[in-house]
PDB file of C-alpha atoms in Angstrom:
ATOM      1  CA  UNK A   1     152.541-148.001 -91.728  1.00 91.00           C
ATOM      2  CA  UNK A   2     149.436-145.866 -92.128  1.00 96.00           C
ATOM      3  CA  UNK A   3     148.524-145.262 -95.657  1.00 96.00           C
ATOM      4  CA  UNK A   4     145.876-142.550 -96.548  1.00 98.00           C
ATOM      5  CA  UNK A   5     144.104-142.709 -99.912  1.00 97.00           C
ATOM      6  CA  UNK A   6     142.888-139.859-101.580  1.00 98.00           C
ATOM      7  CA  UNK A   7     140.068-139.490-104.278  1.00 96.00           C
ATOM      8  CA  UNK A   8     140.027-135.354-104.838  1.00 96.00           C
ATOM      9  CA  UNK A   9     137.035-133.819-106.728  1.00 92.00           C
ATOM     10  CA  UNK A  10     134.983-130.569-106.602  1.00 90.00           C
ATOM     11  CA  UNK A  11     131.913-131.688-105.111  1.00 91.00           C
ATOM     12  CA  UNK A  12     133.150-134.844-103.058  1.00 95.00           C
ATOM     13  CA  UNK A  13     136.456-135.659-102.093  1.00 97.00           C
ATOM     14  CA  UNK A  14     137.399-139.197-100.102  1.00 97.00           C
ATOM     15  CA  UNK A  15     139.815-140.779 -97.979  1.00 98.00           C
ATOM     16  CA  UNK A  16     140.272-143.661 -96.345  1.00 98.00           C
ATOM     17  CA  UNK A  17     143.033-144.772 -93.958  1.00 98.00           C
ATOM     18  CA  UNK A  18     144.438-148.486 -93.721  1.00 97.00           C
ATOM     19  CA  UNK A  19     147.188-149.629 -91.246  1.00 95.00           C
ATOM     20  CA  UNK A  20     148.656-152.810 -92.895  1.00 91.00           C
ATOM     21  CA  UNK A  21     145.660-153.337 -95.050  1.00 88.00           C
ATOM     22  CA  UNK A  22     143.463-152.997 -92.769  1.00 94.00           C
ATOM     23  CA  UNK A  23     140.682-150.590 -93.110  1.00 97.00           C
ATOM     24  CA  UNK A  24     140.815-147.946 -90.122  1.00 97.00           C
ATOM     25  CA  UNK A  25     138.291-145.586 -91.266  1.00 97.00           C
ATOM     26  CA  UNK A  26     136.809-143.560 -94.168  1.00 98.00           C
ATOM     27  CA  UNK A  27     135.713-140.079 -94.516  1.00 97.00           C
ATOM     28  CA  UNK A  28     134.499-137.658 -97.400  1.00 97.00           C
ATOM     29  CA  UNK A  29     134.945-133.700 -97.758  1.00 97.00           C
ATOM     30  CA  UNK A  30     131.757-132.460 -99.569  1.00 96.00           C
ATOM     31  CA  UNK A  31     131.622-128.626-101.118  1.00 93.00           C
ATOM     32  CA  UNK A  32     130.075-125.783 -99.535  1.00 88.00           C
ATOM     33  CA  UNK A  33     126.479-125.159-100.319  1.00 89.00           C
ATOM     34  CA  UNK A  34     126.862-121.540-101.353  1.00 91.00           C
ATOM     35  CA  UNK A  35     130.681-120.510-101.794  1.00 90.00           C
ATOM     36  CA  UNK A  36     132.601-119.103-104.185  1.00 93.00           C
ATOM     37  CA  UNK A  37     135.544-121.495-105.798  1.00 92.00           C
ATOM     38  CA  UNK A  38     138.240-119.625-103.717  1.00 94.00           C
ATOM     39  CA  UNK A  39     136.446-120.237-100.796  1.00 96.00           C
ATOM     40  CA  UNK A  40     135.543-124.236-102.142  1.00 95.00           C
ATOM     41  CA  UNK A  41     139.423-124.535-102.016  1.00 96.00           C
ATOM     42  CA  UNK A  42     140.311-122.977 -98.990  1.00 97.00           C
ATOM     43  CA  UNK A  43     137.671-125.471 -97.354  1.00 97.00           C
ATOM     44  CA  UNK A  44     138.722-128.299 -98.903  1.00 97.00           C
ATOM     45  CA  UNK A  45     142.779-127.186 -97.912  1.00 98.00           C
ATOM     46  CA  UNK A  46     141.435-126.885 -94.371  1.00 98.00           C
ATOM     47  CA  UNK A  47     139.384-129.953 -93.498  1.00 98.00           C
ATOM     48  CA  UNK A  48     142.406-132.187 -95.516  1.00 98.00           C
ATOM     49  CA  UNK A  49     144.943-130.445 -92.935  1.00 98.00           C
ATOM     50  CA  UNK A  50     142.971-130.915 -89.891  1.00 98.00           C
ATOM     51  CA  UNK A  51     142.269-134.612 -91.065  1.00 98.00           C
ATOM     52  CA  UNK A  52     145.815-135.311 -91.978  1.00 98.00           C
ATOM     53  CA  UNK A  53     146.950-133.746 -88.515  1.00 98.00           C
ATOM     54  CA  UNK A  54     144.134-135.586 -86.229  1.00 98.00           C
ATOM     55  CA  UNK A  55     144.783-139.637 -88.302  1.00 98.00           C
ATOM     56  CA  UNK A  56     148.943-138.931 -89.024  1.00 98.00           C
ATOM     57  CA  UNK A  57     149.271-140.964 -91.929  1.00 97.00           C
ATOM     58  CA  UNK A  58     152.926-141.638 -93.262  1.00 96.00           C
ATOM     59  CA  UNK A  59     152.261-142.248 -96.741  1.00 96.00           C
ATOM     60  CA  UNK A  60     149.331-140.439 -99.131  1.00 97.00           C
ATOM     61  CA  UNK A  61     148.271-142.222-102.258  1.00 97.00           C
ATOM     62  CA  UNK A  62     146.467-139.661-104.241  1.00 97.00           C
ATOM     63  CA  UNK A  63     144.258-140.249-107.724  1.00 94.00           C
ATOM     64  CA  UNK A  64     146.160-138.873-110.382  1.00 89.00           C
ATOM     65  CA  UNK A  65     143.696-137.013-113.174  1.00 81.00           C
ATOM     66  CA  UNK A  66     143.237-139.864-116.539  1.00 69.00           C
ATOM     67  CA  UNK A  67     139.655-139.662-117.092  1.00 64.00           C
ATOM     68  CA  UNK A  68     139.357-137.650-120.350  1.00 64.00           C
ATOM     69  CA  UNK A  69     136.736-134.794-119.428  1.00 68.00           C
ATOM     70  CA  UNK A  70     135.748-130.959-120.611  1.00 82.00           C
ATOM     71  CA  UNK A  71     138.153-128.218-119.811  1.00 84.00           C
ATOM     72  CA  UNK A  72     136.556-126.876-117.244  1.00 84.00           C
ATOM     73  CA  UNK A  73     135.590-129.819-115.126  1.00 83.00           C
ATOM     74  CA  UNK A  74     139.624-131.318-115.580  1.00 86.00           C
ATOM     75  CA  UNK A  75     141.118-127.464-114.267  1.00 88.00           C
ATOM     76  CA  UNK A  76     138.615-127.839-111.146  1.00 89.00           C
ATOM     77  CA  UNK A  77     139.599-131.090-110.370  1.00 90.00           C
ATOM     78  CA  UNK A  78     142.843-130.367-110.739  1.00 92.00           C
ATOM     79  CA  UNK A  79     142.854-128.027-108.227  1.00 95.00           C
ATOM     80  CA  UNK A  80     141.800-130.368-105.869  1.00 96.00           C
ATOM     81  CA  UNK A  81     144.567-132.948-106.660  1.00 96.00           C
ATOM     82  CA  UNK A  82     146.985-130.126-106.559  1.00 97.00           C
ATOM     83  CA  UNK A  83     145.775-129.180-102.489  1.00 97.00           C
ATOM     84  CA  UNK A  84     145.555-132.418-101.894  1.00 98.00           C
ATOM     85  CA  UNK A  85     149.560-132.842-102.577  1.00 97.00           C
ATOM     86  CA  UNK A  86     150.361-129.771-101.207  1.00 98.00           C
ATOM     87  CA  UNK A  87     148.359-130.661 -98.279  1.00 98.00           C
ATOM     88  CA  UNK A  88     149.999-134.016 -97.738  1.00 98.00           C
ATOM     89  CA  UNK A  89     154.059-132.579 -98.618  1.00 98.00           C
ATOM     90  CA  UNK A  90     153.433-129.899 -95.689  1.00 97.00           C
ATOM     91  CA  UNK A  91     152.161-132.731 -93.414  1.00 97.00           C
ATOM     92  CA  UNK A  92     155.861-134.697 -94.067  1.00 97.00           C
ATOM     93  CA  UNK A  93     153.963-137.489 -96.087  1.00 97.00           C
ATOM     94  CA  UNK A  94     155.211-139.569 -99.043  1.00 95.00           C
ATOM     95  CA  UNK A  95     152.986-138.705-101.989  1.00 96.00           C
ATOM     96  CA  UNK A  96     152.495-141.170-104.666  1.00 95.00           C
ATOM     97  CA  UNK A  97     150.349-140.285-107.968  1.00 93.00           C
ATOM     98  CA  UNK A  98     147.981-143.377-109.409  1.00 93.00           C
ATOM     99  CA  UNK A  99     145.166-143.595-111.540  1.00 91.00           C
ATOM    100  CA  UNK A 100     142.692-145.025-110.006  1.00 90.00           C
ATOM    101  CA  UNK A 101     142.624-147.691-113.217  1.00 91.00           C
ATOM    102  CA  UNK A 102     145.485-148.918-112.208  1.00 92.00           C
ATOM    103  CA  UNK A 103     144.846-148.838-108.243  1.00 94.00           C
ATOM    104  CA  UNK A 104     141.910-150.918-109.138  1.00 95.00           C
ATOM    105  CA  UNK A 105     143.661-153.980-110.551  1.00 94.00           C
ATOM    106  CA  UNK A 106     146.234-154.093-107.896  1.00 94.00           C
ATOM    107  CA  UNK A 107     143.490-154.225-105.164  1.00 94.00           C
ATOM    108  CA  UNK A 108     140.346-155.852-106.917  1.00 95.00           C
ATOM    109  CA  UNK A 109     142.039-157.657-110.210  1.00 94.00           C
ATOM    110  CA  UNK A 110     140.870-155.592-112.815  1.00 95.00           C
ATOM    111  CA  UNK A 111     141.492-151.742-114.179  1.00 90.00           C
ATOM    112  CA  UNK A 112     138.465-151.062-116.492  1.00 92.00           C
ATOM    113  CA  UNK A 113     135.280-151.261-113.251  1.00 94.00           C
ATOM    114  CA  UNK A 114     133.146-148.668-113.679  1.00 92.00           C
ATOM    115  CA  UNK A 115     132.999-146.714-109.862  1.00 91.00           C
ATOM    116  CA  UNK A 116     129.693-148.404-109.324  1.00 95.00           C
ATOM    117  CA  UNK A 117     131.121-152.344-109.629  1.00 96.00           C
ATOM    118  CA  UNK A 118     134.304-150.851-107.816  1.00 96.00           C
ATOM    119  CA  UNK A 119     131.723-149.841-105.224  1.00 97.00           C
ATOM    120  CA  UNK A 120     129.956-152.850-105.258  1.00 97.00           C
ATOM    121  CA  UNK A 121     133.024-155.355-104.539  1.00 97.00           C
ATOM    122  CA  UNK A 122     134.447-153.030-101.897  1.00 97.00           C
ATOM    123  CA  UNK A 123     131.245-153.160-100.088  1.00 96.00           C
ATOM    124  CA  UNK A 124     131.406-157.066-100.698  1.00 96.00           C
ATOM    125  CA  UNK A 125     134.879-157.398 -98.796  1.00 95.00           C
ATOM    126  CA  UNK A 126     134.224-154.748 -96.317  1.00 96.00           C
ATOM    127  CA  UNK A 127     130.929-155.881 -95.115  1.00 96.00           C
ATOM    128  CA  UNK A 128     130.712-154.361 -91.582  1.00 95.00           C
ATOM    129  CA  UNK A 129     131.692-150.635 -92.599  1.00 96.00           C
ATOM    130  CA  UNK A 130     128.863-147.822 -93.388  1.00 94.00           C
ATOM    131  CA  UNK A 131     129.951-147.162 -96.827  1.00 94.00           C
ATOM    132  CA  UNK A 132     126.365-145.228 -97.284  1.00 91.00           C
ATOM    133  CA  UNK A 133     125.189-144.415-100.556  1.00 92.00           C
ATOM    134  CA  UNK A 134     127.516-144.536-103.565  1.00 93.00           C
ATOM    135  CA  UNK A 135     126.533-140.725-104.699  1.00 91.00           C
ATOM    136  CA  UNK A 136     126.587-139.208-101.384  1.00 91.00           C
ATOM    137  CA  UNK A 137     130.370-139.900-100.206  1.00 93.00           C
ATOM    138  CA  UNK A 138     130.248-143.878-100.839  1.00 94.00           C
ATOM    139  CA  UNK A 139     131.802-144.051-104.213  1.00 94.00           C
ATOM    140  CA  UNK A 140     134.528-141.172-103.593  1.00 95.00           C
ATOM    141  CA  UNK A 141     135.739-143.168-100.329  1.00 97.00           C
ATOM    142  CA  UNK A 142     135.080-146.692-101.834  1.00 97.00           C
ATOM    143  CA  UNK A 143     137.686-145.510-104.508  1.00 96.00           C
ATOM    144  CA  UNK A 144     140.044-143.586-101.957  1.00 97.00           C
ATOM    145  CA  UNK A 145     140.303-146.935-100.115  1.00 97.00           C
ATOM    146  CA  UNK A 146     141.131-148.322-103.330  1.00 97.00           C
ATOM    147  CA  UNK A 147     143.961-145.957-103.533  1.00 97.00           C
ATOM    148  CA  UNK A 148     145.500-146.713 -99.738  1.00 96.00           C
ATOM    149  CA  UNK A 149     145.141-150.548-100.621  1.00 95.00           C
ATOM    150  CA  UNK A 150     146.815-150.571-104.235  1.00 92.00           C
ATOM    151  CA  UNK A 151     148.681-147.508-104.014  1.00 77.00           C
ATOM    152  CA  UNK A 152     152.180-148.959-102.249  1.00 73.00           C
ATOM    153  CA  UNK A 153     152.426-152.092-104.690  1.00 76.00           C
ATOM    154  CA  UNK A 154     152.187-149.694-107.589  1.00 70.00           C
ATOM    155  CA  UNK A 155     154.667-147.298-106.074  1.00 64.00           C
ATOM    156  CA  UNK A 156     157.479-150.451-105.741  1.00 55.00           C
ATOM    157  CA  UNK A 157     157.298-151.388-109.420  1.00 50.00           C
TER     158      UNK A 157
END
C-alpha cells in the first residue's frame, strides 16, 4: 500500500510517499514568488493533482491544523489543508486527518519535538536521502514523512 503524507502550508507544503514503510520519495510545493492568494491556491491545487496522478498513492495522511496561531495565518493554512483533501477525495484516496503531535509519537516515540529535533531524527534514520535544508523544503517533508509513517496506526485505533 502506498501511503502519501501531507504537511500543507502557505509558503511550503510537503509530501512524502512510503510503500510499506519504506521511504519512496519526498517532494515540497513552494509559493509563487509574485501571485495573488487565488492564484497561490490554484498552484498549489495543481502541482498536488499532477503529483497525486504521476506517484498513485492509495491512502493520504494529511496534518490536521492544532498549532494555536493568529487568525490570519490559521484561515491561510487552512486553505491549504482544505485543497489538499479535496485534492486527494477527487484522486479516489482514503484521507485521514492527524496532528502532526500525534503522528510524531507513533513514528519517533514522542509528541511534543519541536520540527527541528523531528528533523533531526528523521535525517538520523534516513541517512542516504537529500532532505536539504530544514527551512527550504526539509522540515515540511521531514514532517510529511512523519505523517505517511504514523498516519495508518493512528487511523486503526
Amino acid at each position: 500500500m502506498k501511503i502519501v503524507g501531507i504537511d500543507p502550508s502557505s509558503s511550503c507544503s510537503g509530501v512524502a510517499l512510503v510503500e510499506n514503510n519504506n521511504l519512496i520519495l519526498t517532494d515540497a510545493w513552494k509559493k509563487l514568488k509574485n501571485g495573488s492568494p487565488s492564484e497561490q491556491l490554484v498552484d498549489y491545487f495543481v502541482w498536488l493533482q499532477s503529483w497525486l496522478t504521476i506517484n498513485k498513492p492509495d491512502v493520504a495522511v494529511i496534518e490536521f491544523l492544532s498549532v494555536v496561531r493568529n487568525a490570519e495565518a490559521t484561515r491561510k493554512i487552512a486553505h491549504f489543508q482544505a485543497i489538499s483533501s479535496l485534492c486527494c477525495k477527487l484522486r479516489g484516496l482514503m484521507v485521514i486527518e492527524a496532528r502532526v503531535t500525534s503522528a510524531r509519537k507513533a513514528t519517533l516515540g514522542k509528541g511534543n519535538l519541536s520540527k527541528q529535533e523531528s528533523y533531526n531524527m528523521i535525517k538520523k534514520k534516513f541517512p542516504d536521502h537529500d532532505w536539504g535544508r530544514i527551512d527550504n523544503g526539509g522540515g515540511d517533508r521531514a514532517d510529511a514523512l512523519i505523517l505517511a509513517l504514523g498516519g495508518i496506526s493512528l487511523a486503526e485505533k
